[in-house]
mmCIF file of C-alpha atoms in Angstrom:
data_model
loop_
_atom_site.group_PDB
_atom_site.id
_atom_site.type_symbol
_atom_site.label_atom_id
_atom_site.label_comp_id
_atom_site.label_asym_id
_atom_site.label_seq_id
_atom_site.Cartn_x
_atom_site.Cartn_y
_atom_site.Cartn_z
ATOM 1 C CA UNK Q 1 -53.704 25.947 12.061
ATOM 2 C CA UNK Q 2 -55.065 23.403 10.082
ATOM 3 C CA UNK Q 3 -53.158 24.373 6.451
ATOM 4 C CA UNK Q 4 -50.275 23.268 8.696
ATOM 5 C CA UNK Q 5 -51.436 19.614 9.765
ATOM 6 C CA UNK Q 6 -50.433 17.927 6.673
ATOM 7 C CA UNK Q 7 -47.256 19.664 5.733
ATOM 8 C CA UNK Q 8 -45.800 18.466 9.256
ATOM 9 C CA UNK Q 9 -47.549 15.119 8.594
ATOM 10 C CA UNK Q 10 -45.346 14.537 5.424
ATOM 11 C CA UNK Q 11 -42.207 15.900 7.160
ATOM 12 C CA UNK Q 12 -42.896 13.648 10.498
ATOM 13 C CA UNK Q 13 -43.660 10.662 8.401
ATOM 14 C CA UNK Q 14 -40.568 11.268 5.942
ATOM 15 C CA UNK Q 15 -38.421 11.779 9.399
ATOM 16 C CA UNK Q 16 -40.072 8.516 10.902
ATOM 17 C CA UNK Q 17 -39.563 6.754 7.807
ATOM 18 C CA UNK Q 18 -35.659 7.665 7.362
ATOM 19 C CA UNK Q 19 -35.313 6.477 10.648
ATOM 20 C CA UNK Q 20 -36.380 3.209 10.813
ATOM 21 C CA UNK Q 21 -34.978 2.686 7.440
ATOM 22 C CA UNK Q 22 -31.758 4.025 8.564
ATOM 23 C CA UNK Q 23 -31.557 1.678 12.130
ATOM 24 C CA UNK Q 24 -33.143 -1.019 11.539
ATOM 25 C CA UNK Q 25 -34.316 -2.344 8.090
ATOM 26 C CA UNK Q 26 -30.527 -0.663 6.581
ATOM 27 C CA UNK Q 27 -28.537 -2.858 9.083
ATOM 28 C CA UNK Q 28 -30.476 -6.123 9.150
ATOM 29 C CA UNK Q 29 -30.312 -5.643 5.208
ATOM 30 C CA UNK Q 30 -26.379 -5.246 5.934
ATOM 31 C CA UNK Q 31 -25.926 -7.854 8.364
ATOM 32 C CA UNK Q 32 -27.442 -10.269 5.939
ATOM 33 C CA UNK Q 33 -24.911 -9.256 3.154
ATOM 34 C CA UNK Q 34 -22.098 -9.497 5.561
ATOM 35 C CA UNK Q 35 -23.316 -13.168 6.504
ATOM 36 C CA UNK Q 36 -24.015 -14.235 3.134
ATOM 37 C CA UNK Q 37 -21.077 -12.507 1.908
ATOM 38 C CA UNK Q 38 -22.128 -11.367 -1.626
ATOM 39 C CA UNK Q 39 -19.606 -9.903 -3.823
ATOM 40 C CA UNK Q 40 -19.538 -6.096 -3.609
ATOM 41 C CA UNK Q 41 -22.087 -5.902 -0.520
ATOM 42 C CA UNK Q 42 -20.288 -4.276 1.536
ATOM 43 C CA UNK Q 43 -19.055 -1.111 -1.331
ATOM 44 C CA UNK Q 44 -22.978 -1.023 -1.314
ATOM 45 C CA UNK Q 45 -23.754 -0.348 1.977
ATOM 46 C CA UNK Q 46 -21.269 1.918 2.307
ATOM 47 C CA UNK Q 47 -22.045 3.902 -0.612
ATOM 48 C CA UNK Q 48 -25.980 3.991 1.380
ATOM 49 C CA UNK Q 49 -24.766 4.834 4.658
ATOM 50 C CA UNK Q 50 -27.016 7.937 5.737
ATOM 51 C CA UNK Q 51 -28.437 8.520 2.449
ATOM 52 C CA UNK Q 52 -31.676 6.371 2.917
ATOM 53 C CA UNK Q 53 -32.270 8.758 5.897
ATOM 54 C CA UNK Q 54 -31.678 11.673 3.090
ATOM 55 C CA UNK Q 55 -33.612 10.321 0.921
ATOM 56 C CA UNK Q 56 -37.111 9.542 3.245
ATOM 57 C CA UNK Q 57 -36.320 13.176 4.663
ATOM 58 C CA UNK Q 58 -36.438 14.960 1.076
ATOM 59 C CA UNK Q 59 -39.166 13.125 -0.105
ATOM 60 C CA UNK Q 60 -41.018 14.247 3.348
ATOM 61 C CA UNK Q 61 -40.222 18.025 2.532
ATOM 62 C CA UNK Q 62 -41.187 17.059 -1.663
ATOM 63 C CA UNK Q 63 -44.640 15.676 -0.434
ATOM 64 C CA UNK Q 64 -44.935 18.392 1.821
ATOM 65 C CA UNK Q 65 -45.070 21.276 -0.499
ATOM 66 C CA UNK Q 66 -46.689 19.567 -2.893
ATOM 67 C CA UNK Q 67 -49.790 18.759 -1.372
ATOM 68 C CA UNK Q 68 -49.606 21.969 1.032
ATOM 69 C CA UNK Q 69 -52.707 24.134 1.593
ATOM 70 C CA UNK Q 70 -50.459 26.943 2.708
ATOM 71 C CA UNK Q 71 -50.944 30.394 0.451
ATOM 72 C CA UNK Q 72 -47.381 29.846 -0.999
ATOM 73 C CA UNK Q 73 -46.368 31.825 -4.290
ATOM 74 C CA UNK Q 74 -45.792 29.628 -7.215
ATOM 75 C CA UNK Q 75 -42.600 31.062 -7.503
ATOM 76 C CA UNK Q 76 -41.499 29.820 -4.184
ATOM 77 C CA UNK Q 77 -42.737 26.989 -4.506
ATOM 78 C CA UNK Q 78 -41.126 26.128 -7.842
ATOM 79 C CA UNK Q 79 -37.886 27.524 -5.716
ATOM 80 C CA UNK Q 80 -38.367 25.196 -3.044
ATOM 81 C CA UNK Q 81 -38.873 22.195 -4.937
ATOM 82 C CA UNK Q 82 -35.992 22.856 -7.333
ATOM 83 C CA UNK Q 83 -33.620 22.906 -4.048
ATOM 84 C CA UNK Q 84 -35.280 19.783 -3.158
ATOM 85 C CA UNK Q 85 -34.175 18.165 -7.248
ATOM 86 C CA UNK Q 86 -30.611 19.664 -6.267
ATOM 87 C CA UNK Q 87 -30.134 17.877 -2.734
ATOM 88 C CA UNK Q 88 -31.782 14.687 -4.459
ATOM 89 C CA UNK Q 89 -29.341 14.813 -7.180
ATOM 90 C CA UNK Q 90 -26.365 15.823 -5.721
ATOM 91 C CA UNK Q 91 -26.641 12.728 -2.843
ATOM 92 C CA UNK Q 92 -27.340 10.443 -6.041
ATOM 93 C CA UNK Q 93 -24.052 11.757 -7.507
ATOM 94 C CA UNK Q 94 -22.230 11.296 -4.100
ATOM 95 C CA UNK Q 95 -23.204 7.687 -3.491
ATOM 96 C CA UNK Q 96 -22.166 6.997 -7.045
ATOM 97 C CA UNK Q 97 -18.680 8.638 -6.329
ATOM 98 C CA UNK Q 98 -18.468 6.053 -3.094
ATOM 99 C CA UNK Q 99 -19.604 2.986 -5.361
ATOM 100 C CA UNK Q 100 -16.884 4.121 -8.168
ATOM 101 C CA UNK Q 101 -14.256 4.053 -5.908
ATOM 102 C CA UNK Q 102 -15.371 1.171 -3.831
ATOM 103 C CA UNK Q 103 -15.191 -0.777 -7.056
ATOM 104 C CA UNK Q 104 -12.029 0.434 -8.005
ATOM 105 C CA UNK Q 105 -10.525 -0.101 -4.517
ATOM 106 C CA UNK Q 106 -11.693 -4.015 -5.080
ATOM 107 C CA UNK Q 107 -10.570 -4.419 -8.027
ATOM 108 C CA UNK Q 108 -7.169 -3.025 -7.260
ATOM 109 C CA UNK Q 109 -6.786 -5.115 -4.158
ATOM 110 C CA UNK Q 110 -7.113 -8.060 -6.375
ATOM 111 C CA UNK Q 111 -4.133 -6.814 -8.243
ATOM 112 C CA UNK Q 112 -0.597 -7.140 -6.751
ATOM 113 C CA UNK Q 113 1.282 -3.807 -6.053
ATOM 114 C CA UNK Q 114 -1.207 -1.331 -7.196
ATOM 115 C CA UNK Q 115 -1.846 1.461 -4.754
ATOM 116 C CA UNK Q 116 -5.323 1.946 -4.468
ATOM 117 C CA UNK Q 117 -5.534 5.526 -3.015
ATOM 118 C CA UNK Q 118 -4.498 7.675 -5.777
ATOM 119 C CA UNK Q 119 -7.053 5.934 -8.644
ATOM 120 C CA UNK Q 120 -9.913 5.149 -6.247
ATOM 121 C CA UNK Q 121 -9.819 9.105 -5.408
ATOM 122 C CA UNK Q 122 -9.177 10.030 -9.036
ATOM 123 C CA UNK Q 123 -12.100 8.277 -9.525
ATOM 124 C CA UNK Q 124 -14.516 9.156 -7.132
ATOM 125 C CA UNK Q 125 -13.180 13.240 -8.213
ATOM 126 C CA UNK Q 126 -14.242 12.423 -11.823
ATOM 127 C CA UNK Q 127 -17.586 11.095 -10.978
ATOM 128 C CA UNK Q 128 -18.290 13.890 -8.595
ATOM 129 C CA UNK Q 129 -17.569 16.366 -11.602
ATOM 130 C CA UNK Q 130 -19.406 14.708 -13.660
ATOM 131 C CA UNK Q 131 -22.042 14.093 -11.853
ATOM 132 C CA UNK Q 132 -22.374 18.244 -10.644
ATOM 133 C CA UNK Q 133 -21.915 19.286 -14.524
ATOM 134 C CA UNK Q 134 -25.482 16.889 -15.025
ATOM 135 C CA UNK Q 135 -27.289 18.235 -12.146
ATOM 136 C CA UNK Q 136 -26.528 21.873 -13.206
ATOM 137 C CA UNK Q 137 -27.569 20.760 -16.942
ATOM 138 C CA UNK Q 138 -30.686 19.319 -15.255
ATOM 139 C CA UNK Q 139 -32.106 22.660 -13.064
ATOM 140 C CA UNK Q 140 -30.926 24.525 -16.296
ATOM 141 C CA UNK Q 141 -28.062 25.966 -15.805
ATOM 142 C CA UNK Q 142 -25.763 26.273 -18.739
ATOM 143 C CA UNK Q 143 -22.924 24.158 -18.412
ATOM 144 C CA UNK Q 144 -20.698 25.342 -21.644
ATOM 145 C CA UNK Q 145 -19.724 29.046 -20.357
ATOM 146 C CA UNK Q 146 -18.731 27.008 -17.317
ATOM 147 C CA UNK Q 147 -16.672 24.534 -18.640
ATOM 148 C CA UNK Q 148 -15.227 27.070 -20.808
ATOM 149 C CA UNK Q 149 -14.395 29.107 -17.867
ATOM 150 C CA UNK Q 150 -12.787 26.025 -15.735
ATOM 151 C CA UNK Q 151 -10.742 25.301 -18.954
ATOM 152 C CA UNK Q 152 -9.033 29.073 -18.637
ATOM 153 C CA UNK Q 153 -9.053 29.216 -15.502
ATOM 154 C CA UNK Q 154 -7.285 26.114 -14.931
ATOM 155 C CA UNK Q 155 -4.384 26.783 -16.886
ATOM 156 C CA UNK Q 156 -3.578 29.484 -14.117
ATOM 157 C CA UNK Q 157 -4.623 26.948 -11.407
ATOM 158 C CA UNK Q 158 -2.188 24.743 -13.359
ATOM 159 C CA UNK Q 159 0.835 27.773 -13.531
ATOM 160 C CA UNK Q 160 0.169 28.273 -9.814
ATOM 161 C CA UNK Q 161 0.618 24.805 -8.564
ATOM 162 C CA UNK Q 162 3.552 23.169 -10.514
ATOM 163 C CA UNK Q 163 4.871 21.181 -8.391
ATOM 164 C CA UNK Q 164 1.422 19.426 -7.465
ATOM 165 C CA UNK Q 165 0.921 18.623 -11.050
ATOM 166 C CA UNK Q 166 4.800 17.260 -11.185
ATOM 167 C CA UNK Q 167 4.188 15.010 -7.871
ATOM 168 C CA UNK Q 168 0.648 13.871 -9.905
ATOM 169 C CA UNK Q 169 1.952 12.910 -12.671
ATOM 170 C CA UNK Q 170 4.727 11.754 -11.569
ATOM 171 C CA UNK Q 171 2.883 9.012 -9.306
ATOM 172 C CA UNK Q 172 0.962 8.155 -12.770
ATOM 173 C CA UNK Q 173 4.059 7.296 -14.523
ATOM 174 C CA UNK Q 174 5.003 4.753 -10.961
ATOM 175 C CA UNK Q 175 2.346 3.196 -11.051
ATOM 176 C CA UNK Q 176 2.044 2.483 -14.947
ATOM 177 C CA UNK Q 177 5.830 1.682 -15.564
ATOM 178 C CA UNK Q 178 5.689 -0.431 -12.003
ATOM 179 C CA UNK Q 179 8.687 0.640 -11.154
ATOM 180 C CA UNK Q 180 7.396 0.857 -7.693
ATOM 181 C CA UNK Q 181 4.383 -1.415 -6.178
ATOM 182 C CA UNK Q 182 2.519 -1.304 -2.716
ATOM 183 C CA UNK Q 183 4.741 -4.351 -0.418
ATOM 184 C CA UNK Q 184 7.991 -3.403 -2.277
ATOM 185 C CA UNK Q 185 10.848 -3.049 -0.535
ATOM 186 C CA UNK Q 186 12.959 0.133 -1.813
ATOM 187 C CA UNK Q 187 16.392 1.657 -1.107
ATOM 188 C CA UNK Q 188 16.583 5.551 -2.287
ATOM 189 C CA UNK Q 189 20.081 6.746 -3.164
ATOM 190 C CA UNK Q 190 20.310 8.778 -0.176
ATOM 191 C CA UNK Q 191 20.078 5.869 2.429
ATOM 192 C CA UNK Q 192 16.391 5.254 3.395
ATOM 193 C CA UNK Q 193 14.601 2.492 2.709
ATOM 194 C CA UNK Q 194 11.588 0.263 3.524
ATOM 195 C CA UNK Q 195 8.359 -1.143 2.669
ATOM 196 C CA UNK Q 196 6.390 1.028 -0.043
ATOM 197 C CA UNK Q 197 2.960 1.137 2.011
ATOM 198 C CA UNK Q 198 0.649 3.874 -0.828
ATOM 199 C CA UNK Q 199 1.266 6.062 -3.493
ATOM 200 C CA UNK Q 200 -1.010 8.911 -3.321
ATOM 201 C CA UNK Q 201 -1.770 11.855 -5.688
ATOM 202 C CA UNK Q 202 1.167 13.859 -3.639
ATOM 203 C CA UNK Q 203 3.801 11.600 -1.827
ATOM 204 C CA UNK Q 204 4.723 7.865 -1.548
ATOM 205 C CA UNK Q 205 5.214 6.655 1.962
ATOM 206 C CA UNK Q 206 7.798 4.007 2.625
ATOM 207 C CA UNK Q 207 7.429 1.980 6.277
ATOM 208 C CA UNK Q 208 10.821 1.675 7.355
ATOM 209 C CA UNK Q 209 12.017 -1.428 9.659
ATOM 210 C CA UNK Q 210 12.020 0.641 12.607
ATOM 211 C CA UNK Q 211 8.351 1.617 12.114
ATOM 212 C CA UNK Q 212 8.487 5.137 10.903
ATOM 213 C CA UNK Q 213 7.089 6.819 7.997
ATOM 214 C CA UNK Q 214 9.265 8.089 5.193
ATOM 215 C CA UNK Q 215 7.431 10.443 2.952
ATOM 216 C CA UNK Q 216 8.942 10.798 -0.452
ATOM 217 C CA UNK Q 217 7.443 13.756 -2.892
ATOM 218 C CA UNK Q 218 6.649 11.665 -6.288
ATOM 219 C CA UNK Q 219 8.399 13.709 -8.542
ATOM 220 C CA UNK Q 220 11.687 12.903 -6.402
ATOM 221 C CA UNK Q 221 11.015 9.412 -5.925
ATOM 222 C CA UNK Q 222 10.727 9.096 -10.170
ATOM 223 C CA UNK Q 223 14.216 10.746 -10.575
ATOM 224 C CA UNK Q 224 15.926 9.102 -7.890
ATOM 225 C CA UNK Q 225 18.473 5.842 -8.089
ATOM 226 C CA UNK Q 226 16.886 3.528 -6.236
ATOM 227 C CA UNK Q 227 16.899 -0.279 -6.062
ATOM 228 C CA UNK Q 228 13.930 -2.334 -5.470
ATOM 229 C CA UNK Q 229 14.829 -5.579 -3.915
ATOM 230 C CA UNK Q 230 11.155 -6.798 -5.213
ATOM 231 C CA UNK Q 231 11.699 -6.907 -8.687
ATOM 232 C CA UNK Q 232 11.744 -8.836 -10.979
ATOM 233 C CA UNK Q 233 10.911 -11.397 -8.051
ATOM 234 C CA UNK Q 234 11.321 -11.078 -4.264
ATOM 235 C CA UNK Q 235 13.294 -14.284 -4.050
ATOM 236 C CA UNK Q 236 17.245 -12.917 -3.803
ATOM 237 C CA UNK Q 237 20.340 -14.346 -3.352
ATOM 238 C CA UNK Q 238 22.075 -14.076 -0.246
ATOM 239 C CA UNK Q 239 25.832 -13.630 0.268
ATOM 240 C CA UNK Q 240 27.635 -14.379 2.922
ATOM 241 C CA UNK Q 241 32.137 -14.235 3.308
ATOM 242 C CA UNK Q 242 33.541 -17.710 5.456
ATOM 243 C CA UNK Q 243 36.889 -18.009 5.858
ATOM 244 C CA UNK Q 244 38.554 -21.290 7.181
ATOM 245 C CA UNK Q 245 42.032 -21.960 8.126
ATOM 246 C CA UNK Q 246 45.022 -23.394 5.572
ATOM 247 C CA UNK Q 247 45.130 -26.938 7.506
ATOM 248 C CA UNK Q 248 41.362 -27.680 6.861
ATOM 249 C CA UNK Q 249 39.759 -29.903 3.834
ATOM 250 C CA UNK Q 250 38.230 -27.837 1.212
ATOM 251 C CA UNK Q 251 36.185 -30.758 0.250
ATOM 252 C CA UNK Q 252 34.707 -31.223 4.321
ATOM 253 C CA UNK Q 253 34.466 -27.607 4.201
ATOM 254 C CA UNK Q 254 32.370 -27.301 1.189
ATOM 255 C CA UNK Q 255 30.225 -30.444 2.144
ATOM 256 C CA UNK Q 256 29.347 -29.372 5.393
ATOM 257 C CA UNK Q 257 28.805 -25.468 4.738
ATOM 258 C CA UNK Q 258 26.390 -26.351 1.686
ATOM 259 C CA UNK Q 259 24.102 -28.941 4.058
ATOM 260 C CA UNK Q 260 24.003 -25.766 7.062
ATOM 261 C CA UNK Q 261 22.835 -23.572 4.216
ATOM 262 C CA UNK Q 262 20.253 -26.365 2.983
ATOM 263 C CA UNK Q 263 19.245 -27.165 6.976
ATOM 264 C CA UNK Q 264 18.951 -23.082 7.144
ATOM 265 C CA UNK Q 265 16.918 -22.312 3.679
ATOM 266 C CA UNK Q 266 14.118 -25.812 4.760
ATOM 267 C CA UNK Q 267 13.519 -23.804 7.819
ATOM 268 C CA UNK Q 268 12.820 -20.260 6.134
ATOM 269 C CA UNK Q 269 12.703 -20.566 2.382
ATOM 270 C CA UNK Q 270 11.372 -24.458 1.601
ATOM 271 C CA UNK Q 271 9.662 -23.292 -1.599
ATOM 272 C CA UNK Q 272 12.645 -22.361 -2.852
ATOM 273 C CA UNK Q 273 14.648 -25.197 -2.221
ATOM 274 C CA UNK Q 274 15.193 -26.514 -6.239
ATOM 275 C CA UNK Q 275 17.684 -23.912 -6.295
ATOM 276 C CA UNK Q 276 20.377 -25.563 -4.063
ATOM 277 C CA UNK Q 277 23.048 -23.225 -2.224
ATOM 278 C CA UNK Q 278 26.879 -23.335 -2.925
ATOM 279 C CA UNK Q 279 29.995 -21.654 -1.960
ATOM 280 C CA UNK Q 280 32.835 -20.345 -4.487
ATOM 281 C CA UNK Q 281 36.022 -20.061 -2.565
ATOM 282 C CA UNK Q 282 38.054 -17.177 -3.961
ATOM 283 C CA UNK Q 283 41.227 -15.777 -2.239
ATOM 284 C CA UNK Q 284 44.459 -17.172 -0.176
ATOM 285 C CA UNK Q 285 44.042 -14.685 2.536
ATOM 286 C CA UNK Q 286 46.619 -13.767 4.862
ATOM 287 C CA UNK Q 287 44.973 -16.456 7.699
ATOM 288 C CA UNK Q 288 42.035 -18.284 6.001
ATOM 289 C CA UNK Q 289 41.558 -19.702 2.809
ATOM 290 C CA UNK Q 290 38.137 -17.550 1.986
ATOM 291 C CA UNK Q 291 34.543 -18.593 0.182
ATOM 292 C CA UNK Q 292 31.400 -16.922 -0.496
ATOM 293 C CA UNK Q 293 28.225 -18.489 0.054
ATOM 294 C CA UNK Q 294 25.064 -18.066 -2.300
ATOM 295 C CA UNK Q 295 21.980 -18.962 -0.593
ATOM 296 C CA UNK Q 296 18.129 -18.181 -1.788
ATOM 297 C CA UNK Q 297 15.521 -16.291 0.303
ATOM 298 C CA UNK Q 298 11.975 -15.234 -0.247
ATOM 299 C CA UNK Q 299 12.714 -11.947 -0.104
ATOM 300 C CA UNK Q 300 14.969 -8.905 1.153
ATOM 301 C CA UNK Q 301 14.389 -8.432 5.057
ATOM 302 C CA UNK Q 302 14.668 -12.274 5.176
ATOM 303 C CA UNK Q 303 18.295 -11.992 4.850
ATOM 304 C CA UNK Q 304 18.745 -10.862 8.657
ATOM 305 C CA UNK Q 305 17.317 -13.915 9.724
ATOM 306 C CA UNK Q 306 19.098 -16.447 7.532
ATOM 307 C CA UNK Q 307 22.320 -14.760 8.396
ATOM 308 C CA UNK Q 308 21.185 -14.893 12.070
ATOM 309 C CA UNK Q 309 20.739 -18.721 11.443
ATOM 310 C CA UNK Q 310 23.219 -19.621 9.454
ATOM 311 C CA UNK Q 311 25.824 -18.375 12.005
ATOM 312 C CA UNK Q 312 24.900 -19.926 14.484
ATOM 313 C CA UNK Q 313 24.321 -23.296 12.597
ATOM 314 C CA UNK Q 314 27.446 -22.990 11.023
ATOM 315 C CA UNK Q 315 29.907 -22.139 14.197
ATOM 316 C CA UNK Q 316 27.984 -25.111 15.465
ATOM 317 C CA UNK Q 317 28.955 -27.836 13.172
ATOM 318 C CA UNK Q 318 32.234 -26.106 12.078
ATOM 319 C CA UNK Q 319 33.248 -27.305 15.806
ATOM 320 C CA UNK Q 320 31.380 -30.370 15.549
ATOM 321 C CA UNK Q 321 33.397 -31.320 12.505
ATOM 322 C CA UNK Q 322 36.638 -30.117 13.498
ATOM 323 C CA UNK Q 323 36.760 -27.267 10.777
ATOM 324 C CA UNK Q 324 38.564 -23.977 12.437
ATOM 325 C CA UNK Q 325 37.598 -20.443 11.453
ATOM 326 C CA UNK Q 326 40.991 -18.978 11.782
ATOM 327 C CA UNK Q 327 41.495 -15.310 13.709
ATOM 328 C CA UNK Q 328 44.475 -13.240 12.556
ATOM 329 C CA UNK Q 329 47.828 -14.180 14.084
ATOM 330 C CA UNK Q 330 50.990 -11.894 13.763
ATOM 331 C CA UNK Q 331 54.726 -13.317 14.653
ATOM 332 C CA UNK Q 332 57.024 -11.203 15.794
ATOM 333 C CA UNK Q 333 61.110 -11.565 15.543
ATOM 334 C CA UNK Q 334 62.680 -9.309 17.548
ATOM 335 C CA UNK Q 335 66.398 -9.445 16.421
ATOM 336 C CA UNK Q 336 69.119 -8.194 18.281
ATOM 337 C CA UNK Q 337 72.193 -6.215 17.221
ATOM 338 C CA UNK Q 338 73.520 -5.048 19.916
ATOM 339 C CA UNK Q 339 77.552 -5.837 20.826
ATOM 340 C CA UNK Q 340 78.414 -8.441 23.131
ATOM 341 C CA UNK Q 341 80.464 -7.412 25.856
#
């Protein structure tokens, strides 16, 4: 009974310890990053989160065999503690997969458009490899025959899923030739279009206005026409067709439309203001003498409220001023042929 008294103390202790390093010194240690808010804290802490507990647990089990009185064969002992070097190394490699691609996802988020998803996973995949090729060099396995055999094998694993690889690839290429950023707003070809929310290793998924999901395959998205409203800038031009009627002044008419336009873009654009609107009138239409307006906006979905505006600013002052937006009026002369009696 005895030979067992300190192999359960180092397990109890190692338990105890993981505990309270876990609940209470891990979060007050956390809660005074948060506070203090030091750069790359929080990637930390996640990166930690249950592996302290690991850690006090293994080294409870380690200390445990070690310094056991039990009549344990060598050999199982050596067994034992080599499973022990695996677990230790493997969590190692894990919480440096979670601070890779904590650090990547931070660094990303500091750059405009670039979906973090698809590196930050890429990442974290490539440090995990890594990492497992090491610990099997370390117990002594040899790694060579197995890279070898992951090199063959995943040419077939590359045959067998085509179209993976394509939609991989393929999100590669849209995020290095920025054709298409995270916050764009896109318009496929065939109709949809919305807000590009992430590209991931597989799809892109666009956020439509209505607040649905549009998942687009990467290698489809890449060989589609599509227009991104986003690029070069967001700022676009808005167009809008005015028609007002032959008796009116095209001089009033141009005054008063380009100070709506200026009263509209100070309410929802005012950055963009140095670029002044203006109206090009055009055609000698069958009732109305018709213009275009060119107006700035930050960017695409603000056109449906400066339209909504501009409307109703316009049809405001247009009456105010005197200036008539004409609706179509047809004469009709009836003649008569028919013999008097």
């Amino acid at each position: 009974m005895q030979q067992w008294i300190v192999p359960t103390a180092f397990i109890l202790v190692g338990l105890l310890a993981g505990v309270i390093g876990e609940k209470f010194i891990f979060k007050k240690l956390r809660t005074f990053v948060v506070e203090k808010q030091i750069p790359g804290g929080e990637v930390i802490f996640q990166a930690l989160h249950r592996m302290t507990f690991l850690w006090f647990v293994l080294a409870g089990f380690s200390g445990a065999i070690v310094y056991s009185s039990l009549n344990i064969n060598n050999d199982v002992k050596t067994l034992l503690q080599k499973i022990i070097t695996i677990l230790f190394l493997y969590t190692v490699t894990l919480v440096l997969a979670r601070l890779t691609a904590g650090f990547v996802n931070v660094f990303i988020q500091r750059t405009e458009g670039v979906p973090a998803s698809l590196i930050s996973n890429l990442a974290k995949i490539a440090v995990l490899i890594l990492g497992t090729l090491i610990l099997l060099q370390t117990v002594g396995v040899q790694v060579t025959p197995i890279v070898t055999t992951l090199g063959v094998g995943g040419l077939a694993v590359g045959l067998a899923l085509q179209d993976t690889l394509a939609n991989l690839f393929s999100g590669f290429y849209l995020i290095i030739s920025k054709q298409v950023r995270t916050g764009d707003y896109v318009k496929l070809d065939d109709g949809y279009e919305g807000y590009v929310t992430d590209i991931t290793w597989r799809n892109t998924t666009i956020k439509e206005f209505k607040n649905n999901i549009i998942i687009v395959p990467n290698s489809r998205l890449a060989s589609a026409i599509f227009t991104n409203y986003h690029l070069p800038v967001k700022a676009i031009t808005l167009t809008m067709d005015v028609g007002v009627g032959y008796d009116s002044d095209l001089e009033q008419v141009e005054r008063v439309t380009v100070e709506v336009a200026k009263d509209v873009m100070e309410e929802i654009a005012p950055e963009l203001m140095n670029i002044e609107p203006n109206i090009r009138f055009h055609t000698f239409n069958d009732f109305s003498i018709d213009f275009k307006l060119y107006m700035r906006v930050n960017e695409y979905f603000d056109q449906r409220i400066a339209r909504h505006l501009f409307i109703k600013k316009l049809h405001k002052r247009y009456q105010q001023e005197g200036i008539q937006i004409p609706f179509p009026i047809r004469e009709v002369y009836v003649q008569n042929n028919g013999a008097e009696s």
